[in-house]
PDB file of C-alpha atoms in Angstrom:
ATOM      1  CA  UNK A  21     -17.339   4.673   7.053  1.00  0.00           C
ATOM      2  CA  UNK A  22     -16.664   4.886   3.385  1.00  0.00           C
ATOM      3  CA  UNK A  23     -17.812   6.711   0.732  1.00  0.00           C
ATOM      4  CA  UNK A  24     -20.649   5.080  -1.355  1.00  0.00           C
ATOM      5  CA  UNK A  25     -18.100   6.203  -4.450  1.00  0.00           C
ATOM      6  CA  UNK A  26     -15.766   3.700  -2.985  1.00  0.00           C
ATOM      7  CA  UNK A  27     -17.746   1.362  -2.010  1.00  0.00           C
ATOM      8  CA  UNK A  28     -18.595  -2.269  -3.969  1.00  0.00           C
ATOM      9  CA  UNK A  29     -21.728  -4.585  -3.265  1.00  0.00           C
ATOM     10  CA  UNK A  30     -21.284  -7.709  -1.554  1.00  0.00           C
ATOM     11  CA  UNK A  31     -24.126  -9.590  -2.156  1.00  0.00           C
ATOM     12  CA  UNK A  32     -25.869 -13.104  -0.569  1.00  0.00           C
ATOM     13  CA  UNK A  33     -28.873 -15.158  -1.186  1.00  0.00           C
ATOM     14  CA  UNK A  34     -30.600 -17.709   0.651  1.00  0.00           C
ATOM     15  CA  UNK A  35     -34.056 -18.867   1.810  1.00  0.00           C
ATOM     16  CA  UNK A  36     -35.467 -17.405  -1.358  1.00  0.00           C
ATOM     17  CA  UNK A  37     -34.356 -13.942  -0.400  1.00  0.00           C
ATOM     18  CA  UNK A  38     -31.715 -11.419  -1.132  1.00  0.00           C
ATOM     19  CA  UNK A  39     -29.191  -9.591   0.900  1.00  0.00           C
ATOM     20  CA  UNK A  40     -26.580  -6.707   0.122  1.00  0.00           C
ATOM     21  CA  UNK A  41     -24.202  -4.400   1.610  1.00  0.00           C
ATOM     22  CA  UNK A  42     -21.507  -1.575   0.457  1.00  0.00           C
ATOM     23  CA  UNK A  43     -18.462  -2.443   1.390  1.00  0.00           C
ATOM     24  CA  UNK A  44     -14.949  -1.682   0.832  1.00  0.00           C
ATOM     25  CA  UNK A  45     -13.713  -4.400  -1.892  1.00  0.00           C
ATOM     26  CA  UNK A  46     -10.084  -4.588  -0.162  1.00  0.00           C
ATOM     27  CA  UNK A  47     -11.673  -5.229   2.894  1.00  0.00           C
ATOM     28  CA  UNK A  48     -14.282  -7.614   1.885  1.00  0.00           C
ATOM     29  CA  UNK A  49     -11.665 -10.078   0.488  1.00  0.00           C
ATOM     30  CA  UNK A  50      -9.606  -9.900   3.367  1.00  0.00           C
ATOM     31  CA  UNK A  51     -12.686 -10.845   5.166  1.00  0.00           C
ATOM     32  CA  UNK A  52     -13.613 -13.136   3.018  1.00  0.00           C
ATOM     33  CA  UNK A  53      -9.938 -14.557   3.240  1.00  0.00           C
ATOM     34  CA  UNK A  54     -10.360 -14.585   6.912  1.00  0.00           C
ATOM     35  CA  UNK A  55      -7.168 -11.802   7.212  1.00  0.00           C
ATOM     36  CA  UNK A  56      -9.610  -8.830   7.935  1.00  0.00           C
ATOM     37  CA  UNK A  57      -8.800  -7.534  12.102  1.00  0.00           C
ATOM     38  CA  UNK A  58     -10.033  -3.896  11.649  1.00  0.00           C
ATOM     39  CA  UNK A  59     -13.381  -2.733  12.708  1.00  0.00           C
ATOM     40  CA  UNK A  60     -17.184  -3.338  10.584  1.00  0.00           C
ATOM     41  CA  UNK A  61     -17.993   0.108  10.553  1.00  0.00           C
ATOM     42  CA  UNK A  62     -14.587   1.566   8.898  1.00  0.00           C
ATOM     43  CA  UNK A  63     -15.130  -0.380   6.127  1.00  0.00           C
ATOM     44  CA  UNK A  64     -18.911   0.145   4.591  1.00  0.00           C
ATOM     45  CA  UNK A  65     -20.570   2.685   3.181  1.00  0.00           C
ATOM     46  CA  UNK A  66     -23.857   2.464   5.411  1.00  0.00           C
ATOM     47  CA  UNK A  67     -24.943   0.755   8.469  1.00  0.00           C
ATOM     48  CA  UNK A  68     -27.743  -1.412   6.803  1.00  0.00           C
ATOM     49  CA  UNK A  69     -28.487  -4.331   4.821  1.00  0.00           C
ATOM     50  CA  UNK A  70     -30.411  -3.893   1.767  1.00  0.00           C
ATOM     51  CA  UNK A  71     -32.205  -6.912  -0.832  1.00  0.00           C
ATOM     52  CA  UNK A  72     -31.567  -4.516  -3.740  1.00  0.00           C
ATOM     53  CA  UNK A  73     -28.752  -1.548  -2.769  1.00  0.00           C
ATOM     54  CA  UNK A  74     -29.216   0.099  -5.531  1.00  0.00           C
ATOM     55  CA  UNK A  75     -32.721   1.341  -4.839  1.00  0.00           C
ATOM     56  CA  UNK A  76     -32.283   1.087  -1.416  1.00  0.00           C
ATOM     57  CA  UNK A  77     -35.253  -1.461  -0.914  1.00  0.00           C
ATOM     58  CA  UNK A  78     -34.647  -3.357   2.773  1.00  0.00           C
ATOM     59  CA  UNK A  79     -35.514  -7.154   3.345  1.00  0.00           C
ATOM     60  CA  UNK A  80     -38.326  -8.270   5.290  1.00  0.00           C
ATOM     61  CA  UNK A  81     -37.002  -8.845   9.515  1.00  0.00           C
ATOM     62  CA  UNK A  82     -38.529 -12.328   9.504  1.00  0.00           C
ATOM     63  CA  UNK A  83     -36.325 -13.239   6.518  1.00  0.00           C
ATOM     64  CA  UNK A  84     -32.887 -11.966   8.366  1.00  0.00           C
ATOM     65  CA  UNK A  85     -34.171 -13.647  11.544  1.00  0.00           C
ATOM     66  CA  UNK A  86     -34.776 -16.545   9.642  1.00  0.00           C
ATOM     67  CA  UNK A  87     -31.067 -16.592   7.446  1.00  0.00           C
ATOM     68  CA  UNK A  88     -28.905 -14.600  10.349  1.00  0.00           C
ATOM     69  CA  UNK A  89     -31.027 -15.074  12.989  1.00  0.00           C
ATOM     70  CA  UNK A  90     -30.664 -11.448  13.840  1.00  0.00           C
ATOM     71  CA  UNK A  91     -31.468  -7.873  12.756  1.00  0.00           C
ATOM     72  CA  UNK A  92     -28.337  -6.122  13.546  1.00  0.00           C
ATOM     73  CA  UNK A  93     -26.829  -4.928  10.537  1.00  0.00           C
ATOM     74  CA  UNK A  94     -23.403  -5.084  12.257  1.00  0.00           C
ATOM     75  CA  UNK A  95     -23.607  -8.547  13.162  1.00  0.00           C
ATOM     76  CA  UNK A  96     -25.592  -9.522   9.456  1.00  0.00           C
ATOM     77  CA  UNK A  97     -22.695  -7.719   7.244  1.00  0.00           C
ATOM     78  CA  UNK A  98     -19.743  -9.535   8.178  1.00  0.00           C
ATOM     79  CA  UNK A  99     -21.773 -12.978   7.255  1.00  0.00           C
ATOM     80  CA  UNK A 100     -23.071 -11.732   3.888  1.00  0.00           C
ATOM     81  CA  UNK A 101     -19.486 -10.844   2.754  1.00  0.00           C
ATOM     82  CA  UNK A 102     -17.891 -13.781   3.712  1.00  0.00           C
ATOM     83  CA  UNK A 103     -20.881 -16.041   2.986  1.00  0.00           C
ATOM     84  CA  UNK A 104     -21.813 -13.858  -0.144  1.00  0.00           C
ATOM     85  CA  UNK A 105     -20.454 -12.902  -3.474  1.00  0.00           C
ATOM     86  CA  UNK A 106     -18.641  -9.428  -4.194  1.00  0.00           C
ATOM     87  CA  UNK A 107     -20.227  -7.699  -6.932  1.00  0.00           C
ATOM     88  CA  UNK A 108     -18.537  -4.789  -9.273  1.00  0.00           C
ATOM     89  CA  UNK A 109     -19.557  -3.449 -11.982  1.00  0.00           C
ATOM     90  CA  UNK A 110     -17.134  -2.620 -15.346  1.00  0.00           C
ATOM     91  CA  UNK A 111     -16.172   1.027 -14.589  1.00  0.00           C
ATOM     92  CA  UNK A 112     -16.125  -0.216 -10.758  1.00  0.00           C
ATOM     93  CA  UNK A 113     -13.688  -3.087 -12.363  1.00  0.00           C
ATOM     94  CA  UNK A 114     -11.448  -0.587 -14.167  1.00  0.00           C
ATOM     95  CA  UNK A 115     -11.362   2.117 -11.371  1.00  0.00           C
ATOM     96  CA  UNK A 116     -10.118  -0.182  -9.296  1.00  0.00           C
ATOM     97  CA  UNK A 117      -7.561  -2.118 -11.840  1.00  0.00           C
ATOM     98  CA  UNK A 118      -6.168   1.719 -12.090  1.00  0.00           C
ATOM     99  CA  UNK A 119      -5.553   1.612  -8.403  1.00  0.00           C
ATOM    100  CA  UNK A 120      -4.117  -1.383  -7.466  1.00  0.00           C
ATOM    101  CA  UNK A 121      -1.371  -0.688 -10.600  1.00  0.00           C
ATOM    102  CA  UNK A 122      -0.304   2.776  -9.352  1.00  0.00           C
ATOM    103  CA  UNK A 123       0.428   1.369  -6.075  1.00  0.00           C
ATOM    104  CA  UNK A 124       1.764  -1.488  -7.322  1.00  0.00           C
ATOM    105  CA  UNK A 125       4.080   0.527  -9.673  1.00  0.00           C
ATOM    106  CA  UNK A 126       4.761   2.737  -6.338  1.00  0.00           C
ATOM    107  CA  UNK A 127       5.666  -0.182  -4.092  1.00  0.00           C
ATOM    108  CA  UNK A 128       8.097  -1.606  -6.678  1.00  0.00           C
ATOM    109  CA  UNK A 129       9.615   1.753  -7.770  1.00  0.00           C
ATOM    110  CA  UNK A 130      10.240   1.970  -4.117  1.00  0.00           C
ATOM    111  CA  UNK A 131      11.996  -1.260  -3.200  1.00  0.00           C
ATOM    112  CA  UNK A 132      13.382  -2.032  -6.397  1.00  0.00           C
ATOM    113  CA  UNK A 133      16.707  -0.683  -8.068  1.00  0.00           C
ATOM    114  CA  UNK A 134      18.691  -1.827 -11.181  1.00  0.00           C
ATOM    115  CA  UNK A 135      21.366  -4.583 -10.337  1.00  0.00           C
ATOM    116  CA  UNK A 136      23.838  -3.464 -13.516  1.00  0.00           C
ATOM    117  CA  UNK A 137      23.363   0.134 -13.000  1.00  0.00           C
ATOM    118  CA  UNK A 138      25.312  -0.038  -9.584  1.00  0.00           C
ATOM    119  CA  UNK A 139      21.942  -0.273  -7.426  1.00  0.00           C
ATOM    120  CA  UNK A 140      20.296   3.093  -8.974  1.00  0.00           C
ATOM    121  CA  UNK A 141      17.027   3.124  -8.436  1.00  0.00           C
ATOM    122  CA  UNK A 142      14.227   2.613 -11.208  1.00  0.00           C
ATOM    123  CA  UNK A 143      11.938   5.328 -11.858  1.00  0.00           C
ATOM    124  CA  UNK A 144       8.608   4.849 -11.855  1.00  0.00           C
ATOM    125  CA  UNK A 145       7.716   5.197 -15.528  1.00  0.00           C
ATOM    126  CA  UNK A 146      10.307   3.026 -16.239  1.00  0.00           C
ATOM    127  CA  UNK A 147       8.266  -0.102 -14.132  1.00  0.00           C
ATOM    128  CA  UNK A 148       5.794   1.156 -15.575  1.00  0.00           C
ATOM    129  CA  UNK A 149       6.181   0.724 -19.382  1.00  0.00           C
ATOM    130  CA  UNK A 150       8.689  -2.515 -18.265  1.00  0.00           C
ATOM    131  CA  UNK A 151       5.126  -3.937 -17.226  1.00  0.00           C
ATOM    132  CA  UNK A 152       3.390  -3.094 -20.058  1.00  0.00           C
ATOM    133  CA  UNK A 153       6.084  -4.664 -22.561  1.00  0.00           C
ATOM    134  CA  UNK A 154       5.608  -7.557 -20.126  1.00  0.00           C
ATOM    135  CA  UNK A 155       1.659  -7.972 -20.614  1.00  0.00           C
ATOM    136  CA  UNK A 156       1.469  -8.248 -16.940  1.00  0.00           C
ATOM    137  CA  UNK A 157      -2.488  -7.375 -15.604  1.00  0.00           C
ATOM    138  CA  UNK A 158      -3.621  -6.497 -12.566  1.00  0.00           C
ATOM    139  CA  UNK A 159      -6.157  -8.074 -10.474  1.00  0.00           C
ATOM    140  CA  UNK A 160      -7.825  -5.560  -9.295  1.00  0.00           C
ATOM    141  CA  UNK A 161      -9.840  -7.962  -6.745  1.00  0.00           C
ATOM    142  CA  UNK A 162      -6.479  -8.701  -5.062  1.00  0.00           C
ATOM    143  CA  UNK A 163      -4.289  -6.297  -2.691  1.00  0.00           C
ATOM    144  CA  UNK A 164      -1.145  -5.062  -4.472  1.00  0.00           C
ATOM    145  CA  UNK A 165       1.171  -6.230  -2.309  1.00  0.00           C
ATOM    146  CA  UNK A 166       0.273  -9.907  -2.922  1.00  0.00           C
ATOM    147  CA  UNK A 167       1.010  -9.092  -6.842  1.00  0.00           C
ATOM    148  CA  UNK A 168       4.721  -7.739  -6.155  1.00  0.00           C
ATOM    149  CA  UNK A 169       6.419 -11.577  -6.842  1.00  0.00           C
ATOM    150  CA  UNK A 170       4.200 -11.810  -9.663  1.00  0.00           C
ATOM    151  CA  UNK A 171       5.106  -8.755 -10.927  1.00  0.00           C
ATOM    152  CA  UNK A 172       8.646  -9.067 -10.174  1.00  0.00           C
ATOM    153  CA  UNK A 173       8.447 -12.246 -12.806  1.00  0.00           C
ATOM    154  CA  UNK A 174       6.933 -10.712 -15.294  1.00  0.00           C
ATOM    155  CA  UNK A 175       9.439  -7.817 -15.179  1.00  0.00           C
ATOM    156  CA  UNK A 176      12.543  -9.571 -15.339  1.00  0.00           C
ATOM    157  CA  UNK A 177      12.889 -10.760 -18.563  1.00  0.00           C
ATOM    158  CA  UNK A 178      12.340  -7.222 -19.670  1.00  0.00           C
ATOM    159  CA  UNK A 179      14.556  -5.093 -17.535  1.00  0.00           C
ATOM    160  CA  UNK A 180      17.194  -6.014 -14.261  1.00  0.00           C
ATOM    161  CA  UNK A 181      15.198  -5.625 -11.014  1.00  0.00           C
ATOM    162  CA  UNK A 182      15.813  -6.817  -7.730  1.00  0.00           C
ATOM    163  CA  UNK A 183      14.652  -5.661  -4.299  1.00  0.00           C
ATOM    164  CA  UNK A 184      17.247  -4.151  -2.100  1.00  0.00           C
ATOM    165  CA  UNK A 185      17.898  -1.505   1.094  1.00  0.00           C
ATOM    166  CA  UNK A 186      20.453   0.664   1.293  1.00  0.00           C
ATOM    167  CA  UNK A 187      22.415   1.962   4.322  1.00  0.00           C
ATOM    168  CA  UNK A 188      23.332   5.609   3.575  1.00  0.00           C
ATOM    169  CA  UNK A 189      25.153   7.977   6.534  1.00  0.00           C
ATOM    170  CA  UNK A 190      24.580  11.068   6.612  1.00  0.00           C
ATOM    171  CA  UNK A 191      26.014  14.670   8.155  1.00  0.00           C
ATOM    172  CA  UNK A 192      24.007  17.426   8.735  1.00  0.00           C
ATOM    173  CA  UNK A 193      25.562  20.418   9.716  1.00  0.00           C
ATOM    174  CA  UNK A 194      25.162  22.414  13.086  1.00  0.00           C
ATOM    175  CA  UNK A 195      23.028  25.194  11.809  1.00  0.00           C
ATOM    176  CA  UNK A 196      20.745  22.488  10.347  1.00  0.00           C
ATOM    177  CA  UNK A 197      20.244  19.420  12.742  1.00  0.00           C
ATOM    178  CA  UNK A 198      18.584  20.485  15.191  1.00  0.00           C
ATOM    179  CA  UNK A 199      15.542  20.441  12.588  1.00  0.00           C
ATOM    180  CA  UNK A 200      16.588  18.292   9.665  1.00  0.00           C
ATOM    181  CA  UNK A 201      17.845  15.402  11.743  1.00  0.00           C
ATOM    182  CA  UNK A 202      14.191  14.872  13.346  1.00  0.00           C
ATOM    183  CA  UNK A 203      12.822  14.713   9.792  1.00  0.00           C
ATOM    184  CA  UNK A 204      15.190  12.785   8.549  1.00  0.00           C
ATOM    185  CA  UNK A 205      14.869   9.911  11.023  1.00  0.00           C
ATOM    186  CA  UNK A 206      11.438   9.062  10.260  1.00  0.00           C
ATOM    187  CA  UNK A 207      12.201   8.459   6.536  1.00  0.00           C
ATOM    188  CA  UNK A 208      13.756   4.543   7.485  1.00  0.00           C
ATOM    189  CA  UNK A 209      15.552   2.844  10.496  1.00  0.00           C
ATOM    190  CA  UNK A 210      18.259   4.233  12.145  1.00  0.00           C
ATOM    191  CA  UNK A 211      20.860   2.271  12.872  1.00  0.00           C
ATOM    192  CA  UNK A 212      22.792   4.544  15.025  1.00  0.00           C
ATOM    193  CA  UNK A 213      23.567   8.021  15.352  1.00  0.00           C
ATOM    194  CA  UNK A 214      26.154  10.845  16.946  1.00  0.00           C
ATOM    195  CA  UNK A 215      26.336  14.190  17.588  1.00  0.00           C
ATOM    196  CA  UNK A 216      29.577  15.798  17.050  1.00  0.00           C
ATOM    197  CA  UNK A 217      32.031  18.006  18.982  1.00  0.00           C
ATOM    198  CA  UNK A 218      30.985  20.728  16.286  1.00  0.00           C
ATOM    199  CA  UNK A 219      27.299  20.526  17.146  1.00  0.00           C
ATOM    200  CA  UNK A 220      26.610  18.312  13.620  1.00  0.00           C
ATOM    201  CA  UNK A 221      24.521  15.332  13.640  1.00  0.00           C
ATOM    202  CA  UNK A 222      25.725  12.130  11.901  1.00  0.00           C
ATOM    203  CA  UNK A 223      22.898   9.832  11.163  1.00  0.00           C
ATOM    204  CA  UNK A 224      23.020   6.334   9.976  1.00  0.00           C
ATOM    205  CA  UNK A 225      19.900   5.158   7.962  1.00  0.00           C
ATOM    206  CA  UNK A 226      18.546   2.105   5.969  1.00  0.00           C
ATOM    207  CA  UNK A 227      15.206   1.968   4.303  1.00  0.00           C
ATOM    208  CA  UNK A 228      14.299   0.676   1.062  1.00  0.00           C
ATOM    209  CA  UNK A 229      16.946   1.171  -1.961  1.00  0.00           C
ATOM    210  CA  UNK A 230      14.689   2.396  -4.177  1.00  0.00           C
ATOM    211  CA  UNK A 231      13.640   5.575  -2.300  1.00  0.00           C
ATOM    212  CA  UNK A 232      17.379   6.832  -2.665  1.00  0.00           C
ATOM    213  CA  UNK A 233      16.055   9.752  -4.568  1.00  0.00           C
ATOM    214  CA  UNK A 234      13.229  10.942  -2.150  1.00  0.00           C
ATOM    215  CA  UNK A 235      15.803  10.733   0.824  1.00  0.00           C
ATOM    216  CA  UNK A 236      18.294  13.060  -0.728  1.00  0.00           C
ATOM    217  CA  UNK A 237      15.525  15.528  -1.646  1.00  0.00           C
ATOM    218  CA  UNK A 238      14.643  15.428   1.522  1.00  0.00           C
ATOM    219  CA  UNK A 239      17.825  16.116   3.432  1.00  0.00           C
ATOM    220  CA  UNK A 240      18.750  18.691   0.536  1.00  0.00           C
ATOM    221  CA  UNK A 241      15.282  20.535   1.234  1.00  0.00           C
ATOM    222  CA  UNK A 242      16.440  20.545   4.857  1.00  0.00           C
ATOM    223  CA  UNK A 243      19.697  21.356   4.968  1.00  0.00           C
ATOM    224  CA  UNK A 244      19.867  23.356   1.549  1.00  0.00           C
ATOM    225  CA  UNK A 245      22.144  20.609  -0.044  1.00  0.00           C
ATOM    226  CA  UNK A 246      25.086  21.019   2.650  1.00  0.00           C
ATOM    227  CA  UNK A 247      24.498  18.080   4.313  1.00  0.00           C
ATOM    228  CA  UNK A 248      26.960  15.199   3.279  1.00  0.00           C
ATOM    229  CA  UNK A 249      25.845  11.520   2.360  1.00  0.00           C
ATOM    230  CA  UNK A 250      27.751   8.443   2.027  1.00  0.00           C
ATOM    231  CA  UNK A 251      26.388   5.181   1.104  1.00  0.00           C
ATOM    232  CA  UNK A 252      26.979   2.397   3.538  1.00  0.00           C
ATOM    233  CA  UNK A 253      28.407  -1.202   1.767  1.00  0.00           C
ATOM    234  CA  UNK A 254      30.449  -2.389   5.239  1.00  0.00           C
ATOM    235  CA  UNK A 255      31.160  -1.156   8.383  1.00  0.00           C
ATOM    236  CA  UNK A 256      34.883  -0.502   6.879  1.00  0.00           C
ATOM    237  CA  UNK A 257      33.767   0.677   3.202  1.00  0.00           C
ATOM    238  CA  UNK A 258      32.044   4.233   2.978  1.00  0.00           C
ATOM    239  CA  UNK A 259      31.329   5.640  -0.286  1.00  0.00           C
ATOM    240  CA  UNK A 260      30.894   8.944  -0.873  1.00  0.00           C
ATOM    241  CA  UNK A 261      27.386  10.033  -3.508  1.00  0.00           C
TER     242      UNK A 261
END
């Protein structure tokens, strides 16, 4: 379940009468956009349906029998949010505008990088003033990944973006990769790797190219910056950070 801090009202009517649940607002539009696979009770805030929520007053059985033709709350929920209307109030409305642009901002910081500035990634703040400048809004009733191209539009008359990986090999030395090199192949795919004669560890990784920066603090942190990197372009062309 959810907290009731997180959670929005999704609310029906018919026959005369009144239903309502608390939900989780992502989840209710996936439902609602039939793309929701996960399981009823991860998603609301209580096991019950309610005619007003907020005082907690419950609707009559013979008027659920009558509109749902059950009483299970698990089987009614699912068929007021899709059937229903999700309801959010103002500071529900900007709480969750706030949300969907930091991880909108954090998805795009992390995929994007700067085409005339030899691929360097673009921080963060960077996106996120670009987007301001660029008027661009959030829906906050939408998931953020289906606002990236949107985004991406809006942002490119005001700064060079495009999304990109990079392929970056990297040596860790003997001393380190026993540990580091376990940590470091979770951070993208690895597209091969090799241990050499002198007990080193020579990874090959590609993830996306704006999370450069976080994958060189990481193997710094683990190999207390002796590990070498090289960026990738060809299979013949290696070039050194």
């Amino acid at each position: 379940m959810i907290s009731l801090e997180e959670a929005v009202t999704a609310r029906l009517e018919s026959h005369g009468a009144r239903f309502e649940v608390l939900v989780d607002p992502d989840a209710a539009l996936a439902m609602k956009r039939g793309e929701f696979d996960g399981d009823i009770e991860d998603i609301i805030a209580a096991e019950d349906v309610f005619e007003n929520a907020s005082r907690g007053d419950r609707p009559a059985e013979e008027d659920l029998e009558t509109v749902f033709e059950t009483t299970d709350p698990l089987e009614i929920i699912p068929q007021v949010i899709e059937r229903g209307e999700i309801q959010i109030t103002a500071e529900q409305r900007k709480e969750m505008q706030e949300q969907k642009h930091k991880q909108l901002v954090t998805q795009i910081a992390r995929n994007a990088v700067n085409p005339q500035m030899d691929n360097a990634p673009h921080p963060p703040d960077r996106i996120e003033s670009a987007l301001e400048q660029a008027g661009f809004s959030v829906d906050p009733m939408e998931p953020a990944d289906q606002q990236v191209d949107d985004a991406l539009d809006a942002l490119r008359p005001v700064i060079p973006i495009r999304f990109d990986e990079v392929t970056i090999a990297v040596q860790v030395p003997a001393n380190f990769a026993g540990s580091a090199q376990a940590r470091i192949r979770q951070f993208g795919d690895l597209e091969r790797e090799e241990w050499q004669n002198d007990g080193s560890w020579v990874g090959v990784m590609t993830f996306p190219a704006g999370m450069q920066n976080e994958f060189y603090d990481l193997v710094n942190e683990h190999t207390s910056g002796e590990a070498e990197t090289r960026i990738v372009k060809d299979e013949d062309d290696l070039q050194t950070r």
